[in-house]
């Protein structure tokens, strides 16, 4: 059943001649779908908007008992001697889809999704619908193989049959046609039938064809098309399958009997509390009126009871006000209808979690302040203190002694006036002295470096003291020419004047003196020791070399 405009309206006629043992009691029709003239169906089920004003009918042959069989529909006689023609007279014409055929078997069900209006194509059938099958095979029309359409066509020499026939079911009827037209129509034909277990018989409509008029008048008088459940707000609106869609509804105030408004029958609508009735209105003037219904206040039924009242206190759940009746509670609500546990502020705080007293505005309530020293490097630092009381005591700090303009790769000495120190170096390597007041550092790369030192006692650590270092390049490393000395077993024999410094690999300065040509400097370390030598000549820049004591 289509949702747009369908009713179960049944009409019928009796055959012109019915024997006592006949199987067909008459022809009947059922209104499948009505498309009213003011209905714009574009984009819904009728992409070309061709169906407004049309009605789709299903035509049936009615039988006396299940098992009665319909084998053929035909015209009686041939050529000029046809006495009972097979005709469908529809003065307004029929809806014939481009992909439809004259019998239902030719309507391909695969096309229905792409062409929904194909479902309303006019065709003949013997109980065969698009997508269905019957035991005897598909209906066949002989004598008119190229029949373009079924309306207004006189099939004088034609017959539609199914091998083995089609049996009537429990509803005692077999569909013989679907007709979609915009006005009245007549159908006349002959039928070859066989009673359950009986002989073949032929019956014709004769002078009394099936006559069908547009169904609006009987539909409006006999069929309810609007179902409104007013026991709630918004109001639920249901248009049954036997109704037009979309439909226009007029809403009336039942007490004043005045029109309140007109709207499309949407799934729901809202209205002020009161009593109403509604009426359908459409382009063909078909209409129907509902019984009087109530629109209650929100959350209530028409009898004044709550729709939802979990605790049964007479207050509807959506209207309940949770709260506590103690004025000292943070969730105090004098209008509360749903009592909950009272919630109180923590001591020293209000209901918003703010301090009742906070003299220094630090977010810690005055009763909870902890006085003490808050200096990180103080000897009496208290990590739990929240209020600095000025009691901090510190180790004194001094400057680091040592060169700040240095050359990469040469060890330098630095000192701090404390017995125990913790040193940190950035940009160099601490060669010796960690934990003491004197260290030797070799700077590793041109750029900047840094030394940080803290004096350490058993009870506290001083604040860090930082010294920034500028690291210059080593002019010649190693020497680009022959060194100005000779290596001998006895020592270094100087060949020119300058200053010579010698360190071991631990960074300890072993020799620092001026030399003259011909000076012989004894080795300051045993044979096999690797030493670092720095020679400063007339250029003023130290030149580095490593030697092994012979």
Short mmCIF file of C-alpha atoms in Angstrom, two decimals, residues 117-424:
data_model
loop_
_atom_site.label_atom_id
_atom_site.label_comp_id
_atom_site.label_asym_id
_atom_site.label_seq_id
_atom_site.Cartn_x
_atom_site.Cartn_y
_atom_site.Cartn_z
CA UNK A 117 5.95 6.22 -11.10
CA UNK A 118 6.30 2.96 -13.07
CA UNK A 119 4.35 1.30 -10.22
CA UNK A 120 1.19 3.13 -11.43
CA UNK A 121 1.39 1.99 -15.07
CA UNK A 122 -1.85 0.58 -16.52
CA UNK A 123 -1.76 -3.11 -17.53
CA UNK A 124 -3.70 -6.37 -17.80
CA UNK A 125 -2.70 -9.41 -15.75
CA UNK A 126 -3.86 -12.72 -14.38
CA UNK A 127 -2.75 -12.26 -10.78
CA UNK A 128 0.77 -11.33 -11.85
CA UNK A 129 2.49 -8.24 -10.38
CA UNK A 130 5.97 -6.83 -11.07
CA UNK A 131 8.46 -9.06 -9.28
CA UNK A 132 6.01 -11.91 -8.55
CA UNK A 133 5.60 -15.31 -10.24
CA UNK A 134 2.84 -17.91 -10.49
CA UNK A 135 2.96 -21.66 -10.89
CA UNK A 136 1.44 -21.80 -14.36
CA UNK A 137 3.90 -19.32 -15.84
CA UNK A 138 3.52 -15.70 -16.96
CA UNK A 139 0.31 -14.38 -18.56
CA UNK A 140 0.44 -14.14 -22.37
CA UNK A 141 -1.73 -12.06 -24.74
CA UNK A 142 -2.33 -13.62 -28.14
CA UNK A 143 -3.89 -11.88 -31.10
CA UNK A 144 -2.52 -8.47 -30.07
CA UNK A 145 1.26 -8.88 -29.63
CA UNK A 146 2.02 -5.21 -30.27
CA UNK A 147 -0.67 -3.77 -27.99
CA UNK A 148 0.70 -0.31 -27.01
CA UNK A 149 -1.74 0.39 -24.16
CA UNK A 150 -4.84 -1.14 -22.63
CA UNK A 151 -7.13 1.91 -22.40
CA UNK A 152 -9.56 2.69 -25.21
CA UNK A 153 -8.45 -0.38 -27.17
CA UNK A 154 -10.96 -2.94 -28.53
CA UNK A 155 -9.32 -6.38 -28.47
CA UNK A 156 -11.67 -8.16 -30.88
CA UNK A 157 -9.46 -11.17 -31.67
CA UNK A 158 -7.26 -11.37 -28.61
CA UNK A 159 -6.96 -13.49 -25.48
CA UNK A 160 -4.82 -13.39 -22.32
CA UNK A 161 -4.13 -16.78 -20.77
CA UNK A 162 -1.91 -18.67 -18.36
CA UNK A 163 -1.05 -22.30 -19.01
CA UNK A 164 -2.62 -24.31 -16.21
CA UNK A 165 -4.65 -21.31 -15.01
CA UNK A 166 -4.55 -19.38 -11.73
CA UNK A 167 -6.48 -20.51 -8.63
CA UNK A 168 -8.49 -18.21 -6.38
CA UNK A 169 -7.15 -18.00 -2.84
CA UNK A 170 -8.82 -17.44 0.50
CA UNK A 171 -9.87 -13.93 -0.56
CA UNK A 172 -11.85 -15.49 -3.48
CA UNK A 173 -10.49 -13.11 -6.11
CA UNK A 174 -7.91 -12.88 -8.89
CA UNK A 175 -6.58 -9.56 -10.20
CA UNK A 176 -7.13 -9.02 -13.93
CA UNK A 177 -6.01 -5.38 -14.45
CA UNK A 178 -4.44 -2.25 -12.98
CA UNK A 179 -5.94 0.99 -14.32
CA UNK A 180 -4.65 4.49 -13.67
CA UNK A 181 -6.97 7.12 -15.14
CA UNK A 182 -8.25 10.62 -14.44
CA UNK A 183 -11.98 9.89 -14.76
CA UNK A 184 -14.57 7.08 -14.98
CA UNK A 185 -13.98 3.87 -16.95
CA UNK A 186 -15.74 0.70 -18.12
CA UNK A 187 -14.30 -2.80 -18.55
CA UNK A 188 -15.95 -5.61 -20.56
CA UNK A 189 -14.54 -9.07 -21.32
CA UNK A 190 -15.18 -12.81 -21.33
CA UNK A 191 -13.59 -15.30 -18.94
CA UNK A 192 -12.71 -18.97 -19.23
CA UNK A 193 -13.10 -20.51 -15.78
CA UNK A 194 -13.21 -23.89 -14.13
CA UNK A 195 -14.77 -24.69 -10.79
CA UNK A 196 -12.78 -26.74 -8.33
CA UNK A 197 -13.17 -30.24 -9.80
CA UNK A 198 -15.69 -29.04 -12.44
CA UNK A 199 -15.78 -28.50 -16.19
CA UNK A 200 -14.56 -25.51 -18.17
CA UNK A 201 -17.10 -22.71 -18.59
CA UNK A 202 -17.10 -19.35 -20.40
CA UNK A 203 -18.66 -16.24 -18.92
CA UNK A 204 -18.98 -12.69 -20.29
CA UNK A 205 -19.90 -9.31 -18.81
CA UNK A 206 -22.46 -8.88 -21.59
CA UNK A 207 -24.48 -5.72 -21.45
CA UNK A 208 -23.34 -4.94 -17.90
CA UNK A 209 -19.64 -4.07 -18.00
CA UNK A 210 -17.82 -3.01 -14.83
CA UNK A 211 -18.45 0.74 -14.44
CA UNK A 212 -16.24 2.79 -12.14
CA UNK A 213 -16.69 6.45 -11.13
CA UNK A 214 -14.07 8.59 -9.30
CA UNK A 215 -14.17 7.59 -5.63
CA UNK A 216 -14.08 10.91 -3.83
CA UNK A 217 -17.72 11.00 -2.71
CA UNK A 218 -17.95 7.52 -1.11
CA UNK A 219 -14.48 7.93 0.37
CA UNK A 220 -15.39 11.19 2.12
CA UNK A 221 -18.57 9.69 3.52
CA UNK A 222 -17.20 6.37 4.72
CA UNK A 223 -13.45 6.55 5.34
CA UNK A 224 -11.60 8.18 8.23
CA UNK A 225 -8.29 9.60 6.98
CA UNK A 226 -6.86 11.41 10.02
CA UNK A 227 -5.85 9.89 13.33
CA UNK A 228 -4.84 12.41 15.98
CA UNK A 229 -3.62 11.30 19.40
CA UNK A 230 -4.22 14.37 21.51
CA UNK A 231 -3.11 12.88 24.83
CA UNK A 232 0.12 14.83 24.79
CA UNK A 233 1.68 18.06 23.62
CA UNK A 234 2.98 18.28 20.94
CA UNK A 235 0.09 16.37 19.38
CA UNK A 236 0.97 13.22 17.43
CA UNK A 237 -0.63 13.15 13.96
CA UNK A 238 -0.93 9.89 12.04
CA UNK A 239 -2.28 9.67 8.48
CA UNK A 240 -3.13 6.00 7.89
CA UNK A 241 -2.14 4.16 4.72
CA UNK A 242 -5.67 4.62 3.42
CA UNK A 243 -5.10 8.37 3.13
CA UNK A 244 -3.68 11.02 0.87
CA UNK A 245 -0.19 12.38 1.58
CA UNK A 246 0.64 15.12 1.98
CA UNK A 247 -2.74 16.35 3.19
CA UNK A 248 -3.85 19.78 4.34
CA UNK A 249 -5.57 19.84 7.73
CA UNK A 250 -7.82 22.50 9.23
CA UNK A 251 -7.70 22.71 13.02
CA UNK A 252 -10.85 23.96 14.82
CA UNK A 253 -11.44 25.06 18.41
CA UNK A 254 -14.12 22.64 19.59
CA UNK A 255 -15.59 25.01 22.20
CA UNK A 256 -15.77 28.10 20.00
CA UNK A 257 -16.19 26.11 16.76
CA UNK A 258 -13.74 28.48 15.06
CA UNK A 259 -10.86 27.79 12.69
CA UNK A 260 -7.53 27.93 14.54
CA UNK A 261 -5.17 27.30 11.62
CA UNK A 262 -4.35 25.27 8.53
CA UNK A 263 -1.25 23.10 8.18
CA UNK A 264 0.16 20.09 6.36
CA UNK A 265 -0.32 16.86 8.27
CA UNK A 266 3.20 16.75 9.68
CA UNK A 267 4.07 14.01 12.19
CA UNK A 268 3.22 16.41 15.04
CA UNK A 269 2.09 19.92 15.84
CA UNK A 270 1.89 22.09 18.96
CA UNK A 271 -1.22 23.91 20.12
CA UNK A 272 -2.29 25.67 23.33
CA UNK A 273 -4.08 23.43 25.83
CA UNK A 274 -7.75 22.98 24.94
CA UNK A 275 -10.20 20.84 22.95
CA UNK A 276 -10.09 20.63 19.16
CA UNK A 277 -11.25 18.73 16.13
CA UNK A 278 -9.57 18.56 12.73
CA UNK A 279 -10.71 18.15 9.12
CA UNK A 280 -8.92 17.02 5.98
CA UNK A 281 -9.06 19.37 3.00
CA UNK A 282 -7.75 18.56 -0.46
CA UNK A 283 -7.96 19.73 -4.05
CA UNK A 284 -10.82 17.38 -4.95
CA UNK A 285 -12.92 18.70 -2.01
CA UNK A 286 -12.74 15.31 -0.30
CA UNK A 287 -12.66 15.86 3.44
CA UNK A 288 -13.19 14.09 6.74
CA UNK A 289 -13.60 15.33 10.30
CA UNK A 290 -12.08 13.78 13.42
CA UNK A 291 -13.66 13.36 16.81
CA UNK A 292 -13.04 16.08 19.40
CA UNK A 293 -9.66 15.61 21.08
CA UNK A 294 -7.79 17.28 23.91
CA UNK A 295 -4.43 19.05 23.89
CA UNK A 296 -3.29 18.95 27.53
CA UNK A 297 -0.81 21.23 29.27
CA UNK A 298 2.81 20.11 28.84
CA UNK A 299 3.70 17.00 30.88
CA UNK A 300 0.05 16.24 31.76
CA UNK A 301 -2.64 14.00 30.29
CA UNK A 302 -6.07 15.31 29.36
CA UNK A 303 -7.35 13.97 32.70
CA UNK A 304 -4.86 16.18 34.58
CA UNK A 305 -2.49 13.40 35.62
CA UNK A 306 1.27 13.50 35.17
CA UNK A 307 2.60 11.61 32.18
CA UNK A 308 5.72 10.77 34.24
CA UNK A 309 5.77 10.93 38.05
CA UNK A 310 8.45 8.52 39.28
CA UNK A 311 8.05 9.28 43.00
CA UNK A 312 4.24 9.59 42.85
CA UNK A 313 4.19 12.96 44.62
CA UNK A 314 1.85 14.58 42.09
CA UNK A 315 4.63 16.73 40.63
CA UNK A 316 5.55 15.69 37.08
CA UNK A 317 9.15 14.57 36.71
CA UNK A 318 10.18 17.43 34.33
CA UNK A 319 8.72 19.94 36.83
CA UNK A 320 10.46 18.56 39.93
CA UNK A 321 12.86 20.97 41.70
CA UNK A 322 15.67 19.12 43.51
CA UNK A 323 17.06 20.73 46.64
CA UNK A 324 17.60 20.79 50.43
CA UNK A 325 15.40 22.61 52.94
CA UNK A 326 18.23 23.55 55.39
CA UNK A 327 19.01 27.28 54.95
CA UNK A 328 22.64 26.63 56.00
CA UNK A 329 23.22 24.16 53.14
CA UNK A 330 24.84 25.14 49.86
CA UNK A 331 21.99 23.47 47.92
CA UNK A 332 19.23 25.12 49.93
CA UNK A 333 16.08 25.53 47.83
CA UNK A 334 12.95 26.64 49.69
CA UNK A 335 10.79 25.71 46.66
CA UNK A 336 12.25 22.18 46.40
CA UNK A 337 9.82 19.36 45.58
CA UNK A 338 12.39 16.57 45.27
CA UNK A 339 14.51 16.42 48.46
CA UNK A 340 18.16 15.48 48.07
CA UNK A 341 21.07 15.25 50.53
CA UNK A 342 22.15 18.61 51.92
CA UNK A 343 25.61 19.80 50.89
CA UNK A 344 27.66 22.06 53.19
CA UNK A 345 30.78 24.18 52.64
CA UNK A 346 34.15 22.95 53.93
CA UNK A 347 35.45 24.72 57.10
CA UNK A 348 37.10 28.03 56.21
CA UNK A 349 35.41 28.15 52.79
CA UNK A 350 32.11 29.39 51.34
CA UNK A 351 29.81 27.40 49.03
CA UNK A 352 31.79 28.58 45.98
CA UNK A 353 35.05 27.17 47.41
CA UNK A 354 36.44 30.64 48.17
CA UNK A 355 38.22 31.49 51.46
CA UNK A 356 36.19 33.21 54.12
CA UNK A 357 39.43 35.05 55.15
CA UNK A 358 42.56 35.47 52.99
CA UNK A 359 44.56 38.50 54.13
CA UNK A 360 47.38 38.20 51.56
CA UNK A 361 45.13 37.08 48.70
CA UNK A 362 47.25 34.04 47.88
CA UNK A 363 44.29 31.64 47.73
CA UNK A 364 45.24 29.98 51.03
CA UNK A 365 42.81 30.73 53.81
CA UNK A 366 44.35 32.52 56.79
CA UNK A 367 43.65 29.65 59.26
CA UNK A 368 45.57 27.30 57.00
CA UNK A 369 48.66 29.46 56.35
CA UNK A 370 52.06 27.93 57.39
CA UNK A 371 54.72 30.56 58.26
CA UNK A 372 58.37 29.86 57.45
CA UNK A 373 61.27 30.46 55.07
CA UNK A 374 60.28 30.09 51.42
CA UNK A 375 63.68 30.91 49.86
CA UNK A 376 64.76 28.00 47.70
CA UNK A 377 68.49 28.34 48.53
CA UNK A 378 68.07 29.25 52.18
CA UNK A 379 69.66 27.02 54.76
CA UNK A 380 66.33 26.90 56.63
CA UNK A 381 64.07 26.52 53.53
CA UNK A 382 60.64 25.02 54.45
CA UNK A 383 58.93 23.45 51.41
CA UNK A 384 55.60 23.38 53.29
CA UNK A 385 55.60 27.08 54.11
CA UNK A 386 52.84 29.20 52.50
CA UNK A 387 53.57 32.53 54.21
CA UNK A 388 57.21 33.82 54.15
CA UNK A 389 58.09 35.12 57.62
CA UNK A 390 61.48 36.66 56.72
CA UNK A 391 63.49 34.07 58.64
CA UNK A 392 65.62 32.79 55.73
CA UNK A 393 69.40 32.43 56.22
CA UNK A 394 71.80 31.89 53.29
CA UNK A 395 75.41 30.91 52.64
CA UNK A 396 77.36 33.92 51.33
CA UNK A 397 78.16 34.04 47.62
CA UNK A 398 81.37 35.24 45.91
CA UNK A 399 82.72 35.70 42.40
CA UNK A 400 84.42 32.90 40.49
CA UNK A 401 88.08 33.60 39.82
CA UNK A 402 89.50 32.64 36.42
CA UNK A 403 89.88 33.79 32.80
CA UNK A 404 86.77 34.70 30.83
CA UNK A 405 88.59 35.16 27.47
CA UNK A 406 89.99 31.74 26.60
CA UNK A 407 91.22 29.68 23.63
CA UNK A 408 89.67 26.35 22.73
CA UNK A 409 91.51 23.20 23.66
CA UNK A 410 93.74 24.73 26.40
CA UNK A 411 93.11 23.88 30.08
CA UNK A 412 92.29 26.82 32.40
CA UNK A 413 92.07 27.01 36.17
CA UNK A 414 89.08 28.48 38.08
CA UNK A 415 88.51 28.84 41.81
CA UNK A 416 85.77 29.71 44.34
CA UNK A 417 86.42 30.60 48.02
CA UNK A 418 84.71 27.57 49.59
CA UNK A 419 86.04 24.18 50.67
CA UNK A 420 83.28 22.04 49.08
CA UNK A 421 81.72 23.09 45.80
CA UNK A 422 79.49 21.61 43.12
CA UNK A 423 80.54 22.75 39.62
CA UNK A 424 78.62 22.64 36.34
#
